[in-house]
Every structure is written in C-alpha cells, then in structure tokens.
mmCIF file of C-alpha atoms in Angstrom:
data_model
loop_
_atom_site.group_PDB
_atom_site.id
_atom_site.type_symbol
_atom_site.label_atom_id
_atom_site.label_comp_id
_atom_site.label_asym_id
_atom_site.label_seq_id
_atom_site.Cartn_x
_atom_site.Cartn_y
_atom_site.Cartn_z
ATOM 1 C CA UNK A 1 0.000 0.000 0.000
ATOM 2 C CA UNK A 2 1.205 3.340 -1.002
ATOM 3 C CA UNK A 3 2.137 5.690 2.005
ATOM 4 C CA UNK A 4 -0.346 8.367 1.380
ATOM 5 C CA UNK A 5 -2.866 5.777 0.777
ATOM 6 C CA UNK A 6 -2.092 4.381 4.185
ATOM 7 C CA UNK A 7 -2.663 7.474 6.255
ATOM 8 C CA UNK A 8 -5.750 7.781 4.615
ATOM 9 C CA UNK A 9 -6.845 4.066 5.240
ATOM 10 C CA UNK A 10 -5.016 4.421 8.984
ATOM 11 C CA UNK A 11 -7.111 7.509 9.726
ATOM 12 C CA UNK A 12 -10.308 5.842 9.238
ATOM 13 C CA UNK A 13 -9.687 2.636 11.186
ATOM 14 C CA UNK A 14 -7.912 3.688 13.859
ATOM 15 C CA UNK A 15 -10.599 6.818 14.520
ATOM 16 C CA UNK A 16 -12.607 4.319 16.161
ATOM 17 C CA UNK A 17 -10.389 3.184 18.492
ATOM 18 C CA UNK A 18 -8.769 6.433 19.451
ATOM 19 C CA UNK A 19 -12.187 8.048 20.131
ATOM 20 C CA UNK A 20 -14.886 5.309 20.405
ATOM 21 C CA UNK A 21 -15.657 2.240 22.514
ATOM 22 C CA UNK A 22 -17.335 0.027 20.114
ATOM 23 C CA UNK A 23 -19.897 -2.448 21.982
ATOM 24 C CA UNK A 24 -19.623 -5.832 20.950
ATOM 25 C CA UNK A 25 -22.795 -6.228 19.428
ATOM 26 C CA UNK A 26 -21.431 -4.263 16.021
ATOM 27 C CA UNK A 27 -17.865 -5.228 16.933
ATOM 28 C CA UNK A 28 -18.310 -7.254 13.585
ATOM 29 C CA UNK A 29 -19.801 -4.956 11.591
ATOM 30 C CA UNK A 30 -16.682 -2.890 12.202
ATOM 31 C CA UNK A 31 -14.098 -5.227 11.866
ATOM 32 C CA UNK A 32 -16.096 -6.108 8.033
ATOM 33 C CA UNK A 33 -15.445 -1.894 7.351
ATOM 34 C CA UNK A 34 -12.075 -2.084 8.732
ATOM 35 C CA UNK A 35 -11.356 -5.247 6.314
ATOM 36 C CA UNK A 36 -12.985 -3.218 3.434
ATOM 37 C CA UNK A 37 -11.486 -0.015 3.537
ATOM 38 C CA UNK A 38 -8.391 -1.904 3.722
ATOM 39 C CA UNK A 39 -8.864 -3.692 0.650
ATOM 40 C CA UNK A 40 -10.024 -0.421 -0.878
ATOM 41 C CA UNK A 41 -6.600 0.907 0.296
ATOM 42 C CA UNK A 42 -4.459 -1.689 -1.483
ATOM 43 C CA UNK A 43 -5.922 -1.171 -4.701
ATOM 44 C CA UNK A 44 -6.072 2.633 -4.982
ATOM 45 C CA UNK A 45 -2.420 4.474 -6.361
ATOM 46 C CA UNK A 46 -3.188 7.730 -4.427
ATOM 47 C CA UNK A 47 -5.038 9.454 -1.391
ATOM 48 C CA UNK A 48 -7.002 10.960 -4.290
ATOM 49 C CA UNK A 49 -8.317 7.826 -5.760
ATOM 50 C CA UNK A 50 -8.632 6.151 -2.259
ATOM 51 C CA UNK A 51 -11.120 9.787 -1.058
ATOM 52 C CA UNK A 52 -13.287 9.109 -4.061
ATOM 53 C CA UNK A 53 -13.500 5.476 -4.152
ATOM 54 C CA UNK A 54 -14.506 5.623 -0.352
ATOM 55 C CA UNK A 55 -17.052 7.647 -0.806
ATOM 56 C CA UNK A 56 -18.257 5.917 -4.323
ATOM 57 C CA UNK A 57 -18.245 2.689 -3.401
ATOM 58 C CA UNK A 58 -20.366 3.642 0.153
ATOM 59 C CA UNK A 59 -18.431 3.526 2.475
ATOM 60 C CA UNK A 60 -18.333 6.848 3.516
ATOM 61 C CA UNK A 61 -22.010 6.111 4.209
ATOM 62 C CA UNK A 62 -21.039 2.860 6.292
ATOM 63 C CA UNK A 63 -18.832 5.214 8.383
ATOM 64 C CA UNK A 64 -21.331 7.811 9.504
ATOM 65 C CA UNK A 65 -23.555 4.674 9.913
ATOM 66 C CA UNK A 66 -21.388 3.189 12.415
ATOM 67 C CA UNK A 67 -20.583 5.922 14.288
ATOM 68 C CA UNK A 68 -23.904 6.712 16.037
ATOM 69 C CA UNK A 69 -23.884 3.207 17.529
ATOM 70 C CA UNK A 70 -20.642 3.847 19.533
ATOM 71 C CA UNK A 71 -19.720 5.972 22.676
ATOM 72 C CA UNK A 72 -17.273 8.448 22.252
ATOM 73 C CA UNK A 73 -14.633 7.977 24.646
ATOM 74 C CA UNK A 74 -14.109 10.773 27.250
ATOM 75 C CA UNK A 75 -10.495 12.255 27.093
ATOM 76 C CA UNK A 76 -8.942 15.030 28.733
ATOM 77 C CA UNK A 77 -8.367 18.352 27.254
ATOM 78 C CA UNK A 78 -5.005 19.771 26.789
ATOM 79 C CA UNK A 79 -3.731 23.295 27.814
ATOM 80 C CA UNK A 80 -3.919 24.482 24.276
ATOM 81 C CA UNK A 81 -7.159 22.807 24.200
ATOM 82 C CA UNK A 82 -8.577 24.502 27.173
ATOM 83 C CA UNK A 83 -7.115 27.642 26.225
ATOM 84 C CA UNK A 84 -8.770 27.550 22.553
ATOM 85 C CA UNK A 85 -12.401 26.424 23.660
ATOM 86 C CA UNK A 86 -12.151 29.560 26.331
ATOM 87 C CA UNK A 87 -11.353 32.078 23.297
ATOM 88 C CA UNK A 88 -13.566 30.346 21.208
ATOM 89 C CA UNK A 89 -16.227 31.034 24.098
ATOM 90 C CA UNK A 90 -15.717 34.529 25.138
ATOM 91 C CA UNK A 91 -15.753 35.554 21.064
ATOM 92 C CA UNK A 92 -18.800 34.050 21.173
ATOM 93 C CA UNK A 93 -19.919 35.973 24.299
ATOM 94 C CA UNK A 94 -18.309 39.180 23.089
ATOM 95 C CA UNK A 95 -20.635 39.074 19.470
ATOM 96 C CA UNK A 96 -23.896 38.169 21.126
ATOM 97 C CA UNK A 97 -23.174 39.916 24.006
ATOM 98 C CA UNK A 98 -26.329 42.511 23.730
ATOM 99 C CA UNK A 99 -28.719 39.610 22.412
ATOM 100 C CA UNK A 100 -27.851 37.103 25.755
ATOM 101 C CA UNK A 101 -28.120 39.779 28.040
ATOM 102 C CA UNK A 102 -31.239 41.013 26.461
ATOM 103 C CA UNK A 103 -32.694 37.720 26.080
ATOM 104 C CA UNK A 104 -31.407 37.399 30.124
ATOM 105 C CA UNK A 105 -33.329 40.456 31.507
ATOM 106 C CA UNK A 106 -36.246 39.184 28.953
ATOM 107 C CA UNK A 107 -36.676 35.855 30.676
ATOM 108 C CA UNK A 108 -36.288 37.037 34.302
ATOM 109 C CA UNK A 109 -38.953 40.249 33.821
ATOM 110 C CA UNK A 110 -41.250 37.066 32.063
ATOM 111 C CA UNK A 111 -40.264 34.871 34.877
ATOM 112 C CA UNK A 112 -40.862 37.329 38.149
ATOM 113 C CA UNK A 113 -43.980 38.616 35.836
ATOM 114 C CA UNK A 114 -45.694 35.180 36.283
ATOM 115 C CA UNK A 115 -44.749 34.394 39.205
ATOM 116 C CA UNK A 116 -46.883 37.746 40.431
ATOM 117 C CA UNK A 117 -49.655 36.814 37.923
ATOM 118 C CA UNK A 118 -49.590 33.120 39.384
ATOM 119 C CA UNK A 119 -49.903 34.471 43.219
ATOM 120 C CA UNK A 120 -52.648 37.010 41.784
ATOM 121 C CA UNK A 121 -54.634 34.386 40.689
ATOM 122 C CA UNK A 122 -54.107 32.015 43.931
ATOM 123 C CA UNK A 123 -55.547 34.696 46.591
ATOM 124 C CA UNK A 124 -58.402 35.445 43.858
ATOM 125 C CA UNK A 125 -59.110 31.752 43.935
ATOM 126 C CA UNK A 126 -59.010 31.614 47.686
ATOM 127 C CA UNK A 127 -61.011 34.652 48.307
ATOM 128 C CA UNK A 128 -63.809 32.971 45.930
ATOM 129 C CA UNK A 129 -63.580 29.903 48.034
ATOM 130 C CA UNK A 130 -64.033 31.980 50.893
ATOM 131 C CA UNK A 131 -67.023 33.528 49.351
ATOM 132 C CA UNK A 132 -68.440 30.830 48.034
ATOM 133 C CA UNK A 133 -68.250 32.419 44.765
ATOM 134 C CA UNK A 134 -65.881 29.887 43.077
ATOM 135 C CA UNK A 135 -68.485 27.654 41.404
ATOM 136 C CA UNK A 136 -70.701 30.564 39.946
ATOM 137 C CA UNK A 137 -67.548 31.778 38.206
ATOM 138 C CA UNK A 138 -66.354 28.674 36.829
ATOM 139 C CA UNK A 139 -69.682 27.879 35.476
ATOM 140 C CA UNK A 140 -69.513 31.969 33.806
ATOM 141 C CA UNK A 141 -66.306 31.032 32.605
ATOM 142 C CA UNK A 142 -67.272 28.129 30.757
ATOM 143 C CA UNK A 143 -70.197 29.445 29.259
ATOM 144 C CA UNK A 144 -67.737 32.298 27.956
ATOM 145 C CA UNK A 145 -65.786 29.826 26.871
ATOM 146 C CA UNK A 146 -68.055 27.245 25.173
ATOM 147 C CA UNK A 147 -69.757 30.753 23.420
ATOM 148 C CA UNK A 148 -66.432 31.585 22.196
ATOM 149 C CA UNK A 149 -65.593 27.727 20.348
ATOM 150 C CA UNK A 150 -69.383 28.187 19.018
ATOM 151 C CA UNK A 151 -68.526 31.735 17.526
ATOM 152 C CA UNK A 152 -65.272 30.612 16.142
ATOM 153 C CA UNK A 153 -67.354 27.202 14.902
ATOM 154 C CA UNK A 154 -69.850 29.211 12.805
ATOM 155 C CA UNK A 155 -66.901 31.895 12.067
ATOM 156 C CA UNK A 156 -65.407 28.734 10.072
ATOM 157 C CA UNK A 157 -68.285 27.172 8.660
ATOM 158 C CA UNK A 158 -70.060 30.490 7.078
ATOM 159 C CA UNK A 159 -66.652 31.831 6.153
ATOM 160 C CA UNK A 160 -66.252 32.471 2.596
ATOM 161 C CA UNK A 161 -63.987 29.346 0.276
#
C-alpha cells in the first residue's frame, strides 16, 4: 500500500479506536469496514483515488452509519485545548453579548412577571372559596368559553372558500 494511501486508510480505522468504545454487538460490523477499507486501500495508487473510491463505493455512508452506535470515549483536554475552547467562548460571548443579556433580563422580567400573575390568581381563587363564589364563576367562565368555540365554529363554517 502506497504511504499516502495508508494514512488515509489508517485515519479511518484507527478513529474508532482512538475516540470510540465500540460495543460488541457491532464489533463485527466494524471489523467487516475495517477489512474493506483496507482492501479499498491496497488497490487505490493515491489518497485521491482512495477519497473518491470511499465515498463511491459507500463507504463513507457505512462510516457515519457506524458511528452513532458507539460511545465516544471521554479524554482530557489539553492546555492548548482549554485555552482555545475559552477564546472560542468569550468571542462568542463578546458578538452576542447585547442579544444574551437582552434575552437574560427578557426571561427574568417574564419569569418574576408570572410568578406575580400566578400568586394574583391564587388569593383570587381563595377569596372565591371563601365567598363561596368559586363555582358561579367557573360555570360563567365556561359558558364564555363554550360561546367563544361556538362563535369561532360558525366563524369557520359560514366563512367564505
């Protein structure tokens, strides 16, 4: 096998073990893609051939197949590593900045709105109960209610086609 060839074919194989377990109920199903991009390898004179003959003959499809099925292996992040995600986090932050901090004070106003609207409607309910009010509204509201499905009903069955 030629040498580019080879990285190419060593790439794909040994992807799964550097960042996969691969349960044992596919471990054949593996091994069979392993065998055949292999083969593939061996008969393809450059890294060019090899790309487009693995994704020709489907077994770029077979890949992304596979991979779903197995666990990605945990593994530690280096320095660099850490150091990259961080910039790649705060750029991040520093573009949306207005739109997160908008969408922030957004979702507490929304959140400490319904909590005041929930409480609001608690000591009404209560203060019906107390009255012994509750079951004349309820029956109001569903009268409201059912008039407003039968307007909307009607609404859609006279409504112009």
């Amino acid at each position: 096998m030629i040498e580019e060839v080879k990285k190419c074919v060593d790439a794909r194989t040994n992807f799964f073990d550097e960042y996969f377990t691969i349960p044992e109920s596919i471990q054949c199903e593996v091994n069979t893609f392993i065998e055949d991009v292999t083969t593939l390898g061996n008969s393809c004179n450059s890294a060019a051939e090899f790309e487009e003959k693995f994704v020709s003959t489907g077994l770029s499809d077979r890949f992304n197949a596979i991979l779903p099925k197995c666990t990605p292996k945990s593994t530690k992040m280096t320095k660099e590593q850490k150091q990259q995600s961080r910039k790649i986090a705060k750029e991040i932050f520093m573009e949306n900045k207005n739109e997160i901090i908008k969408d922030e004070v957004t979702y507490i106003a929304g959140r400490a709105l319904n909590e005041v609207k929930d409480e609001a409607i608690a000591k009404n309910r209560e203060r019906m109960i107390e009255n012994d009010t509750y079951a004349d509204y309820t029956i109001r509201k569903n009268y409201i209610e059912d008039g407003g499905r039968l307007v909307g009903f009607l609404k859609n069955k006279f409504k112009k086609k």
